[in-house]
């Protein structure tokens, strides 16, 4: 474990508006992931700096310009876009025109998404929103990259999965701290009420003594001045209690403001809201009314991912023969299984198995080249069995 920051800044000029941005970049070795799910979703993540344990690295997978909100996957192609002759010649002009045109619209999706991004309070939600911006910008191209679109939607599905399985994010941590504050404040109020009750009990005990006629009159007369002294001190205590009650009201107001700023509201079941919305799901559903490419769940994200992976596979432009092709076929099959498209899953599991076996046989003398294909073949056989079991009527 270390307290060193796992991030450093990388300067990149925005190709759309020429703003020089400083993007946070994850250092090599900043975290480890010991397992992966059957669709390659990383699992069991551990950051070397425990302060970052609540962050999903996908928050830094894409970058968004601070001025015009143009968003791209943060890879070397983007970092070195000035040296990319194809991008500058064939893609930059139309994407720039269309992005700025969309940004200028009164109902701009780009503005609607970027306005709600807050990586400190909502890291997982912001990671999803950045991926949505990257998808939107990619679709503005004359020939969108279907493989990239599939990859982006798949990663949105992964984030939804982590959020749904108790993944910790900053807003949940803040909510936990505020809940503790609420609890301690309630205990303080109870203590003050009990203190006030004890004062009233003292007052009643004093009154009872001086009303008790069984005590001789001369003794009561001698002690009577103490009744006044008790009264003065009790009144003083009640003034102090009144001041404390006023301070508690002030503390309560601070806590209400703190909750509003930190959590932005809460849903009906008491879970953290999202800005002015009852939940992140509620916000996405609202956004979906403007753009149907917005998934509101893991299943919807994976459905979009399958759609684009199939297009990319059938087109074949961006998927190389061999391991990459086998991996794409396997993903189509596994994601289809996960969304309940069992017949399509069966078709692509069979294609994966057949193609994988042929590739391994053809390159049987090269273990390093066939290692990934062997792993994919094993997964395809195993998940293919699961698909048949799930598809069978119960």
mmCIF file of C-alpha atoms in Angstrom:
data_model
loop_
_atom_site.group_PDB
_atom_site.id
_atom_site.type_symbol
_atom_site.label_atom_id
_atom_site.label_comp_id
_atom_site.label_asym_id
_atom_site.label_seq_id
_atom_site.Cartn_x
_atom_site.Cartn_y
_atom_site.Cartn_z
ATOM 1 C CA UNK A 1 0.000 0.000 0.000
ATOM 2 C CA UNK A 2 1.130 3.528 -0.694
ATOM 3 C CA UNK A 3 -0.181 7.065 -0.275
ATOM 4 C CA UNK A 4 1.309 8.151 -3.595
ATOM 5 C CA UNK A 5 -1.171 9.441 -6.167
ATOM 6 C CA UNK A 6 -1.855 6.864 -8.910
ATOM 7 C CA UNK A 7 -2.489 9.637 -11.436
ATOM 8 C CA UNK A 8 -0.433 12.075 -13.460
ATOM 9 C CA UNK A 9 -1.464 14.800 -15.911
ATOM 10 C CA UNK A 10 -1.149 14.529 -19.679
ATOM 11 C CA UNK A 11 -1.547 17.609 -21.889
ATOM 12 C CA UNK A 12 -3.570 17.140 -25.079
ATOM 13 C CA UNK A 13 -4.932 19.837 -27.356
ATOM 14 C CA UNK A 14 -8.584 19.368 -28.251
ATOM 15 C CA UNK A 15 -8.875 18.826 -32.031
ATOM 16 C CA UNK A 16 -12.291 20.516 -32.057
ATOM 17 C CA UNK A 17 -11.783 23.781 -30.144
ATOM 18 C CA UNK A 18 -7.964 23.845 -29.662
ATOM 19 C CA UNK A 19 -8.245 24.027 -25.867
ATOM 20 C CA UNK A 20 -5.131 22.647 -24.169
ATOM 21 C CA UNK A 21 -6.432 20.173 -21.601
ATOM 22 C CA UNK A 22 -4.635 18.394 -18.786
ATOM 23 C CA UNK A 23 -6.158 14.940 -18.490
ATOM 24 C CA UNK A 24 -5.666 12.626 -15.513
ATOM 25 C CA UNK A 25 -3.824 9.479 -16.556
ATOM 26 C CA UNK A 26 -3.426 6.302 -14.515
ATOM 27 C CA UNK A 27 0.150 5.282 -13.749
ATOM 28 C CA UNK A 28 1.275 1.812 -14.758
ATOM 29 C CA UNK A 29 0.908 -0.551 -11.820
ATOM 30 C CA UNK A 30 -1.415 1.771 -9.887
ATOM 31 C CA UNK A 31 -3.893 -1.069 -9.360
ATOM 32 C CA UNK A 32 -4.265 -4.806 -9.922
ATOM 33 C CA UNK A 33 -7.202 -6.969 -11.015
ATOM 34 C CA UNK A 34 -6.934 -10.643 -10.119
ATOM 35 C CA UNK A 35 -9.926 -12.063 -11.998
ATOM 36 C CA UNK A 36 -12.267 -11.400 -14.884
ATOM 37 C CA UNK A 37 -15.877 -12.319 -15.572
ATOM 38 C CA UNK A 38 -16.893 -14.460 -18.552
ATOM 39 C CA UNK A 39 -17.326 -11.318 -20.676
ATOM 40 C CA UNK A 40 -13.858 -10.097 -19.564
ATOM 41 C CA UNK A 41 -15.195 -7.604 -17.023
ATOM 42 C CA UNK A 42 -12.279 -7.053 -14.587
ATOM 43 C CA UNK A 43 -12.908 -8.200 -11.010
ATOM 44 C CA UNK A 44 -11.255 -8.019 -7.586
ATOM 45 C CA UNK A 45 -9.563 -4.676 -8.150
ATOM 46 C CA UNK A 46 -7.030 -3.381 -5.614
ATOM 47 C CA UNK A 47 -5.446 0.075 -5.826
ATOM 48 C CA UNK A 48 -1.985 0.493 -4.327
ATOM 49 C CA UNK A 49 -3.250 3.725 -2.762
ATOM 50 C CA UNK A 50 -6.313 2.652 -0.726
ATOM 51 C CA UNK A 51 -7.813 6.147 -0.971
ATOM 52 C CA UNK A 52 -8.672 5.356 -4.604
ATOM 53 C CA UNK A 53 -10.344 2.010 -3.900
ATOM 54 C CA UNK A 54 -13.785 3.454 -4.733
ATOM 55 C CA UNK A 55 -12.664 4.488 -8.241
ATOM 56 C CA UNK A 56 -13.312 2.373 -11.302
ATOM 57 C CA UNK A 57 -10.382 2.845 -13.737
ATOM 58 C CA UNK A 58 -12.966 3.267 -16.511
ATOM 59 C CA UNK A 59 -13.479 6.792 -15.178
ATOM 60 C CA UNK A 60 -10.197 7.576 -16.946
ATOM 61 C CA UNK A 61 -10.854 5.407 -20.031
ATOM 62 C CA UNK A 62 -12.206 8.402 -21.949
ATOM 63 C CA UNK A 63 -11.368 12.102 -21.811
ATOM 64 C CA UNK A 64 -13.688 15.062 -22.207
ATOM 65 C CA UNK A 65 -12.561 18.523 -23.301
ATOM 66 C CA UNK A 66 -13.175 21.047 -20.551
ATOM 67 C CA UNK A 67 -14.398 23.629 -23.068
ATOM 68 C CA UNK A 68 -16.399 21.933 -25.852
ATOM 69 C CA UNK A 69 -16.866 18.496 -24.202
ATOM 70 C CA UNK A 70 -15.538 16.553 -27.207
ATOM 71 C CA UNK A 71 -14.896 13.052 -25.871
ATOM 72 C CA UNK A 72 -12.614 10.267 -27.102
ATOM 73 C CA UNK A 73 -11.083 7.097 -25.777
ATOM 74 C CA UNK A 74 -7.855 8.176 -24.080
ATOM 75 C CA UNK A 75 -5.407 6.100 -26.114
ATOM 76 C CA UNK A 76 -2.256 6.882 -28.073
ATOM 77 C CA UNK A 77 -4.241 7.546 -31.244
ATOM 78 C CA UNK A 78 -5.979 10.412 -29.501
ATOM 79 C CA UNK A 79 -2.897 11.681 -27.689
ATOM 80 C CA UNK A 80 -1.050 11.844 -31.024
ATOM 81 C CA UNK A 81 -3.927 12.967 -33.230
ATOM 82 C CA UNK A 82 -1.802 15.756 -34.723
ATOM 83 C CA UNK A 83 0.377 13.097 -36.340
ATOM 84 C CA UNK A 84 -2.613 11.130 -37.633
ATOM 85 C CA UNK A 85 -2.890 12.154 -41.280
ATOM 86 C CA UNK A 86 -6.018 10.056 -41.893
ATOM 87 C CA UNK A 87 -7.870 11.604 -38.948
ATOM 88 C CA UNK A 88 -6.907 15.157 -39.891
ATOM 89 C CA UNK A 89 -7.709 14.660 -43.585
ATOM 90 C CA UNK A 90 -10.876 12.600 -43.541
ATOM 91 C CA UNK A 91 -12.459 12.721 -40.107
ATOM 92 C CA UNK A 92 -11.639 15.962 -38.316
ATOM 93 C CA UNK A 93 -13.570 18.475 -40.450
ATOM 94 C CA UNK A 94 -16.965 16.718 -40.475
ATOM 95 C CA UNK A 95 -16.758 15.677 -36.818
ATOM 96 C CA UNK A 96 -15.813 19.219 -35.797
ATOM 97 C CA UNK A 97 -18.720 20.741 -37.714
ATOM 98 C CA UNK A 98 -21.251 18.238 -36.390
ATOM 99 C CA UNK A 99 -20.004 18.345 -32.804
ATOM 100 C CA UNK A 100 -20.145 22.143 -32.657
ATOM 101 C CA UNK A 101 -23.545 22.111 -34.341
ATOM 102 C CA UNK A 102 -24.869 19.685 -31.703
ATOM 103 C CA UNK A 103 -23.262 21.714 -28.926
ATOM 104 C CA UNK A 104 -25.019 24.892 -30.116
ATOM 105 C CA UNK A 105 -28.497 23.362 -30.092
ATOM 106 C CA UNK A 106 -30.916 24.456 -27.385
ATOM 107 C CA UNK A 107 -31.661 20.813 -26.556
ATOM 108 C CA UNK A 108 -28.005 19.759 -26.828
ATOM 109 C CA UNK A 109 -27.412 16.189 -25.642
ATOM 110 C CA UNK A 110 -23.751 17.077 -25.207
ATOM 111 C CA UNK A 111 -24.605 19.875 -22.767
ATOM 112 C CA UNK A 112 -27.235 17.790 -21.002
ATOM 113 C CA UNK A 113 -24.706 15.033 -20.288
ATOM 114 C CA UNK A 114 -21.641 17.156 -19.543
ATOM 115 C CA UNK A 115 -23.562 19.360 -17.090
ATOM 116 C CA UNK A 116 -24.152 16.395 -14.782
ATOM 117 C CA UNK A 117 -20.625 14.974 -14.750
ATOM 118 C CA UNK A 118 -18.969 15.147 -11.335
ATOM 119 C CA UNK A 119 -16.069 12.697 -10.924
ATOM 120 C CA UNK A 120 -15.553 13.485 -7.237
ATOM 121 C CA UNK A 121 -19.121 13.010 -6.029
ATOM 122 C CA UNK A 122 -20.309 10.576 -8.710
ATOM 123 C CA UNK A 123 -17.293 8.696 -10.154
ATOM 124 C CA UNK A 124 -19.147 5.650 -11.533
ATOM 125 C CA UNK A 125 -21.982 7.716 -12.937
ATOM 126 C CA UNK A 126 -19.498 10.130 -14.519
ATOM 127 C CA UNK A 127 -17.590 7.221 -16.090
ATOM 128 C CA UNK A 128 -20.841 6.146 -17.769
ATOM 129 C CA UNK A 129 -21.651 9.692 -18.900
ATOM 130 C CA UNK A 130 -18.198 10.131 -20.433
ATOM 131 C CA UNK A 131 -18.615 6.870 -22.338
ATOM 132 C CA UNK A 132 -22.008 8.078 -23.576
ATOM 133 C CA UNK A 133 -20.379 11.277 -24.864
ATOM 134 C CA UNK A 134 -17.701 9.189 -26.601
ATOM 135 C CA UNK A 135 -20.442 7.096 -28.221
ATOM 136 C CA UNK A 136 -22.360 10.179 -29.300
ATOM 137 C CA UNK A 137 -19.254 11.774 -30.832
ATOM 138 C CA UNK A 138 -18.262 8.535 -32.583
ATOM 139 C CA UNK A 139 -21.694 8.341 -34.178
ATOM 140 C CA UNK A 140 -21.190 11.793 -35.693
ATOM 141 C CA UNK A 141 -18.551 10.329 -38.016
ATOM 142 C CA UNK A 142 -19.410 9.483 -41.621
ATOM 143 C CA UNK A 143 -18.380 5.899 -40.908
ATOM 144 C CA UNK A 144 -18.641 5.230 -37.165
ATOM 145 C CA UNK A 145 -16.376 2.513 -35.807
ATOM 146 C CA UNK A 146 -18.844 -0.226 -34.801
ATOM 147 C CA UNK A 147 -16.174 -2.115 -32.872
ATOM 148 C CA UNK A 148 -15.455 0.940 -30.721
ATOM 149 C CA UNK A 149 -19.170 1.506 -30.158
ATOM 150 C CA UNK A 150 -19.542 -2.092 -29.031
ATOM 151 C CA UNK A 151 -16.536 -1.760 -26.709
ATOM 152 C CA UNK A 152 -17.900 1.437 -25.176
ATOM 153 C CA UNK A 153 -21.357 -0.014 -24.506
ATOM 154 C CA UNK A 154 -19.775 -3.158 -23.050
ATOM 155 C CA UNK A 155 -17.837 -1.041 -20.566
ATOM 156 C CA UNK A 156 -20.992 0.826 -19.592
ATOM 157 C CA UNK A 157 -22.503 -2.579 -18.845
ATOM 158 C CA UNK A 158 -19.516 -3.443 -16.660
ATOM 159 C CA UNK A 159 -19.923 -0.255 -14.632
ATOM 160 C CA UNK A 160 -23.644 -0.887 -14.173
ATOM 161 C CA UNK A 161 -22.753 -4.381 -12.936
ATOM 162 C CA UNK A 162 -20.282 -3.058 -10.392
ATOM 163 C CA UNK A 163 -22.761 -0.459 -9.190
ATOM 164 C CA UNK A 164 -25.471 -3.094 -8.890
ATOM 165 C CA UNK A 165 -23.291 -5.492 -6.931
ATOM 166 C CA UNK A 166 -22.332 -3.071 -4.203
ATOM 167 C CA UNK A 167 -19.428 -1.348 -5.888
ATOM 168 C CA UNK A 168 -18.374 1.571 -3.688
ATOM 169 C CA UNK A 169 -18.363 5.053 -5.077
ATOM 170 C CA UNK A 170 -17.704 8.406 -3.455
ATOM 171 C CA UNK A 171 -21.340 9.377 -3.099
ATOM 172 C CA UNK A 172 -22.061 6.180 -1.177
ATOM 173 C CA UNK A 173 -19.128 6.907 1.109
ATOM 174 C CA UNK A 174 -20.412 10.463 1.702
ATOM 175 C CA UNK A 175 -23.910 9.121 2.307
ATOM 176 C CA UNK A 176 -22.492 6.786 4.954
ATOM 177 C CA UNK A 177 -20.719 9.655 6.723
ATOM 178 C CA UNK A 178 -23.838 11.825 6.666
ATOM 179 C CA UNK A 179 -25.931 8.961 8.053
ATOM 180 C CA UNK A 180 -23.502 8.758 10.973
ATOM 181 C CA UNK A 181 -23.864 12.519 11.505
ATOM 182 C CA UNK A 182 -27.650 12.164 11.513
ATOM 183 C CA UNK A 183 -27.381 9.387 14.065
ATOM 184 C CA UNK A 184 -25.094 11.379 16.362
ATOM 185 C CA UNK A 185 -27.314 14.452 16.060
ATOM 186 C CA UNK A 186 -30.349 12.394 17.061
ATOM 187 C CA UNK A 187 -28.432 11.036 20.073
ATOM 188 C CA UNK A 188 -27.496 14.593 21.054
ATOM 189 C CA UNK A 189 -31.152 15.693 20.882
ATOM 190 C CA UNK A 190 -32.151 12.743 23.072
ATOM 191 C CA UNK A 191 -29.443 13.630 25.593
ATOM 192 C CA UNK A 192 -30.624 17.253 25.721
ATOM 193 C CA UNK A 193 -34.245 16.160 26.213
ATOM 194 C CA UNK A 194 -33.137 13.878 29.052
ATOM 195 C CA UNK A 195 -31.132 16.744 30.588
ATOM 196 C CA UNK A 196 -34.195 18.980 30.419
ATOM 197 C CA UNK A 197 -36.260 16.236 32.050
ATOM 198 C CA UNK A 198 -33.763 15.922 34.915
ATOM 199 C CA UNK A 199 -33.973 19.707 35.508
ATOM 200 C CA UNK A 200 -37.766 19.480 35.689
ATOM 201 C CA UNK A 201 -37.443 16.569 38.117
ATOM 202 C CA UNK A 202 -35.182 18.688 40.376
ATOM 203 C CA UNK A 203 -37.725 21.529 40.271
ATOM 204 C CA UNK A 204 -40.530 19.144 41.180
ATOM 205 C CA UNK A 205 -38.483 17.637 44.031
ATOM 206 C CA UNK A 206 -37.779 21.090 45.484
ATOM 207 C CA UNK A 207 -41.454 22.089 45.209
ATOM 208 C CA UNK A 208 -42.542 18.861 46.889
ATOM 209 C CA UNK A 209 -40.211 19.495 49.817
ATOM 210 C CA UNK A 210 -41.480 22.989 50.508
ATOM 211 C CA UNK A 211 -45.110 21.896 50.153
ATOM 212 C CA UNK A 212 -44.683 19.017 52.555
ATOM 213 C CA UNK A 213 -46.700 20.048 55.684
ATOM 214 C CA UNK A 214 -45.240 17.157 57.679
ATOM 215 C CA UNK A 215 -42.092 19.225 58.015
ATOM 216 C CA UNK A 216 -42.379 21.642 60.947
ATOM 217 C CA UNK A 217 -43.203 25.197 59.928
ATOM 218 C CA UNK A 218 -40.192 26.756 61.636
ATOM 219 C CA UNK A 219 -37.837 24.431 59.741
ATOM 220 C CA UNK A 220 -39.585 25.169 56.442
ATOM 221 C CA UNK A 221 -39.321 28.893 57.185
ATOM 222 C CA UNK A 222 -35.588 28.547 57.837
ATOM 223 C CA UNK A 223 -35.070 26.609 54.578
ATOM 224 C CA UNK A 224 -37.378 28.749 52.432
ATOM 225 C CA UNK A 225 -34.604 31.064 51.098
ATOM 226 C CA UNK A 226 -33.063 27.986 49.457
ATOM 227 C CA UNK A 227 -36.188 27.590 47.368
ATOM 228 C CA UNK A 228 -35.458 30.959 45.771
ATOM 229 C CA UNK A 229 -31.818 30.000 45.235
ATOM 230 C CA UNK A 230 -32.905 26.740 43.603
ATOM 231 C CA UNK A 231 -35.257 28.742 41.402
ATOM 232 C CA UNK A 232 -32.504 31.115 40.255
ATOM 233 C CA UNK A 233 -30.124 28.282 39.369
ATOM 234 C CA UNK A 234 -32.801 26.210 37.637
ATOM 235 C CA UNK A 235 -33.880 29.236 35.605
ATOM 236 C CA UNK A 236 -30.248 29.794 34.658
ATOM 237 C CA UNK A 237 -29.935 26.148 33.582
ATOM 238 C CA UNK A 238 -33.083 26.485 31.460
ATOM 239 C CA UNK A 239 -31.599 29.551 29.770
ATOM 240 C CA UNK A 240 -28.530 27.473 28.936
ATOM 241 C CA UNK A 241 -30.764 24.692 27.561
ATOM 242 C CA UNK A 242 -32.617 27.253 25.449
ATOM 243 C CA UNK A 243 -29.287 28.481 24.041
ATOM 244 C CA UNK A 244 -28.222 24.890 23.308
ATOM 245 C CA UNK A 245 -31.523 24.241 21.535
ATOM 246 C CA UNK A 246 -30.877 27.273 19.353
ATOM 247 C CA UNK A 247 -27.376 26.002 18.564
ATOM 248 C CA UNK A 248 -28.816 22.595 17.699
ATOM 249 C CA UNK A 249 -31.229 24.251 15.278
ATOM 250 C CA UNK A 250 -28.249 25.940 13.647
ATOM 251 C CA UNK A 251 -26.398 22.631 13.498
ATOM 252 C CA UNK A 252 -29.459 21.004 11.924
ATOM 253 C CA UNK A 253 -29.565 23.698 9.225
ATOM 254 C CA UNK A 254 -25.866 23.120 8.426
ATOM 255 C CA UNK A 255 -26.525 19.393 8.152
ATOM 256 C CA UNK A 256 -29.464 19.960 5.775
ATOM 257 C CA UNK A 257 -27.310 22.164 3.535
ATOM 258 C CA UNK A 258 -24.446 19.653 3.757
ATOM 259 C CA UNK A 259 -26.761 16.807 2.692
ATOM 260 C CA UNK A 260 -28.193 18.818 -0.193
ATOM 261 C CA UNK A 261 -24.784 19.789 -1.573
ATOM 262 C CA UNK A 262 -23.136 16.412 -0.994
ATOM 263 C CA UNK A 263 -25.928 14.101 -2.110
ATOM 264 C CA UNK A 264 -28.139 16.200 -4.341
ATOM 265 C CA UNK A 265 -31.316 14.599 -3.016
ATOM 266 C CA UNK A 266 -32.236 11.013 -2.229
ATOM 267 C CA UNK A 267 -34.521 8.374 -3.635
ATOM 268 C CA UNK A 268 -37.633 7.037 -1.992
ATOM 269 C CA UNK A 269 -35.824 4.029 -0.519
ATOM 270 C CA UNK A 270 -33.216 6.257 1.104
ATOM 271 C CA UNK A 271 -30.363 5.592 -1.314
ATOM 272 C CA UNK A 272 -28.382 8.540 -2.678
ATOM 273 C CA UNK A 273 -29.941 10.534 -5.472
ATOM 274 C CA UNK A 274 -28.167 12.039 -8.449
ATOM 275 C CA UNK A 275 -27.996 15.845 -8.413
ATOM 276 C CA UNK A 276 -31.638 17.008 -8.589
ATOM 277 C CA UNK A 277 -32.905 13.569 -9.649
ATOM 278 C CA UNK A 278 -34.211 10.855 -7.336
ATOM 279 C CA UNK A 279 -31.682 8.414 -8.778
ATOM 280 C CA UNK A 280 -29.155 7.990 -11.573
ATOM 281 C CA UNK A 281 -31.631 5.630 -13.264
ATOM 282 C CA UNK A 282 -34.230 8.404 -13.165
ATOM 283 C CA UNK A 283 -31.790 10.812 -14.800
ATOM 284 C CA UNK A 284 -30.869 8.323 -17.542
ATOM 285 C CA UNK A 285 -34.549 7.648 -18.258
ATOM 286 C CA UNK A 286 -35.063 11.403 -18.655
ATOM 287 C CA UNK A 287 -32.024 11.607 -20.962
ATOM 288 C CA UNK A 288 -33.262 8.645 -22.980
ATOM 289 C CA UNK A 289 -36.309 10.685 -24.029
ATOM 290 C CA UNK A 290 -33.892 12.880 -25.993
ATOM 291 C CA UNK A 291 -31.558 10.140 -27.265
ATOM 292 C CA UNK A 292 -32.568 6.492 -27.505
ATOM 293 C CA UNK A 293 -28.912 5.413 -27.408
ATOM 294 C CA UNK A 294 -28.898 5.875 -23.629
ATOM 295 C CA UNK A 295 -29.032 2.552 -21.727
ATOM 296 C CA UNK A 296 -30.646 2.632 -18.290
ATOM 297 C CA UNK A 297 -29.416 -0.789 -17.139
ATOM 298 C CA UNK A 298 -26.663 -3.347 -17.636
ATOM 299 C CA UNK A 299 -28.910 -5.426 -19.889
ATOM 300 C CA UNK A 300 -29.670 -2.472 -22.171
ATOM 301 C CA UNK A 301 -25.976 -1.583 -22.379
ATOM 302 C CA UNK A 302 -25.066 -5.171 -23.288
ATOM 303 C CA UNK A 303 -27.878 -5.257 -25.855
ATOM 304 C CA UNK A 304 -26.348 -2.250 -27.602
ATOM 305 C CA UNK A 305 -22.883 -3.829 -27.302
ATOM 306 C CA UNK A 306 -24.061 -7.027 -29.016
ATOM 307 C CA UNK A 307 -25.695 -5.030 -31.798
ATOM 308 C CA UNK A 308 -22.479 -3.187 -32.623
ATOM 309 C CA UNK A 309 -20.208 -6.209 -32.186
ATOM 310 C CA UNK A 310 -22.357 -8.101 -34.724
ATOM 311 C CA UNK A 311 -22.136 -5.189 -37.172
ATOM 312 C CA UNK A 312 -18.364 -4.975 -36.710
ATOM 313 C CA UNK A 313 -17.979 -8.755 -37.133
ATOM 314 C CA UNK A 314 -20.058 -8.858 -40.308
ATOM 315 C CA UNK A 315 -18.326 -5.786 -41.729
ATOM 316 C CA UNK A 316 -14.892 -7.190 -40.908
ATOM 317 C CA UNK A 317 -12.990 -3.929 -41.453
ATOM 318 C CA UNK A 318 -11.705 -3.469 -37.932
ATOM 319 C CA UNK A 319 -11.502 -7.045 -36.704
ATOM 320 C CA UNK A 320 -8.351 -8.929 -37.622
ATOM 321 C CA UNK A 321 -8.445 -12.616 -38.525
ATOM 322 C CA UNK A 322 -7.337 -14.988 -35.804
ATOM 323 C CA UNK A 323 -7.481 -14.255 -32.094
ATOM 324 C CA UNK A 324 -9.310 -10.930 -32.396
ATOM 325 C CA UNK A 325 -11.976 -12.451 -34.635
ATOM 326 C CA UNK A 326 -12.442 -15.426 -32.292
ATOM 327 C CA UNK A 327 -12.706 -13.073 -29.318
ATOM 328 C CA UNK A 328 -15.344 -10.945 -31.081
ATOM 329 C CA UNK A 329 -17.395 -14.059 -31.927
ATOM 330 C CA UNK A 330 -17.141 -15.295 -28.354
ATOM 331 C CA UNK A 331 -18.233 -11.908 -26.958
ATOM 332 C CA UNK A 332 -21.256 -11.815 -29.263
ATOM 333 C CA UNK A 333 -22.210 -15.282 -27.998
ATOM 334 C CA UNK A 334 -21.625 -14.569 -24.290
ATOM 335 C CA UNK A 335 -23.320 -11.171 -24.308
ATOM 336 C CA UNK A 336 -26.266 -12.652 -26.227
ATOM 337 C CA UNK A 337 -26.548 -15.301 -23.509
ATOM 338 C CA UNK A 338 -26.497 -12.648 -20.799
ATOM 339 C CA UNK A 339 -29.393 -10.709 -22.368
ATOM 340 C CA UNK A 340 -31.460 -13.822 -23.043
ATOM 341 C CA UNK A 341 -30.908 -14.106 -26.810
ATOM 342 C CA UNK A 342 -30.217 -17.827 -26.542
ATOM 343 C CA UNK A 343 -30.549 -18.789 -30.206
ATOM 344 C CA UNK A 344 -28.086 -16.111 -31.316
ATOM 345 C CA UNK A 345 -25.801 -17.120 -28.443
ATOM 346 C CA UNK A 346 -25.948 -20.783 -29.576
ATOM 347 C CA UNK A 347 -25.105 -19.783 -33.158
ATOM 348 C CA UNK A 348 -22.056 -17.740 -32.185
ATOM 349 C CA UNK A 349 -20.813 -20.198 -29.545
ATOM 350 C CA UNK A 350 -20.785 -22.858 -32.282
ATOM 351 C CA UNK A 351 -18.965 -20.515 -34.689
ATOM 352 C CA UNK A 352 -16.432 -19.658 -31.968
ATOM 353 C CA UNK A 353 -15.768 -23.327 -31.213
ATOM 354 C CA UNK A 354 -15.402 -24.298 -34.860
ATOM 355 C CA UNK A 355 -13.217 -21.327 -35.789
ATOM 356 C CA UNK A 356 -11.131 -21.690 -32.627
ATOM 357 C CA UNK A 357 -10.444 -25.366 -33.274
ATOM 358 C CA UNK A 358 -9.429 -24.638 -36.871
ATOM 359 C CA UNK A 359 -7.102 -21.808 -35.769
ATOM 360 C CA UNK A 360 -5.464 -23.919 -33.044
ATOM 361 C CA UNK A 361 -4.956 -26.826 -35.444
ATOM 362 C CA UNK A 362 -3.506 -24.568 -38.137
ATOM 363 C CA UNK A 363 -0.996 -23.007 -35.699
ATOM 364 C CA UNK A 364 -0.523 -26.040 -33.431
ATOM 365 C CA UNK A 365 3.223 -25.548 -33.381
ATOM 366 C CA UNK A 366 2.996 -22.027 -31.957
ATOM 367 C CA UNK A 367 1.835 -22.180 -28.320
ATOM 368 C CA UNK A 368 2.116 -18.430 -27.732
ATOM 369 C CA UNK A 369 -0.024 -17.648 -30.762
ATOM 370 C CA UNK A 370 -2.753 -20.103 -29.820
ATOM 371 C CA UNK A 371 -2.847 -19.435 -26.051
ATOM 372 C CA UNK A 372 -5.682 -16.893 -26.247
ATOM 373 C CA UNK A 373 -7.611 -19.014 -28.745
ATOM 374 C CA UNK A 374 -7.390 -21.992 -26.374
ATOM 375 C CA UNK A 375 -8.747 -19.908 -23.496
ATOM 376 C CA UNK A 376 -11.585 -18.609 -25.686
ATOM 377 C CA UNK A 377 -12.367 -22.130 -26.872
ATOM 378 C CA UNK A 378 -12.619 -23.372 -23.280
ATOM 379 C CA UNK A 379 -14.890 -20.459 -22.357
ATOM 380 C CA UNK A 380 -17.065 -20.986 -25.429
ATOM 381 C CA UNK A 381 -17.573 -24.674 -24.600
ATOM 382 C CA UNK A 382 -18.330 -23.946 -20.929
ATOM 383 C CA UNK A 383 -20.631 -20.965 -21.544
ATOM 384 C CA UNK A 384 -22.244 -22.761 -24.486
ATOM 385 C CA UNK A 385 -23.368 -25.464 -22.052
ATOM 386 C CA UNK A 386 -24.705 -22.779 -19.705
ATOM 387 C CA UNK A 387 -26.587 -21.219 -22.616
ATOM 388 C CA UNK A 388 -28.260 -24.544 -23.502
ATOM 389 C CA UNK A 389 -29.267 -25.060 -19.858
ATOM 390 C CA UNK A 390 -30.713 -21.553 -19.577
ATOM 391 C CA UNK A 391 -32.557 -21.871 -22.901
ATOM 392 C CA UNK A 392 -34.175 -25.192 -21.968
ATOM 393 C CA UNK A 393 -37.786 -24.856 -20.745
ATOM 394 C CA UNK A 394 -38.158 -25.495 -17.022
#
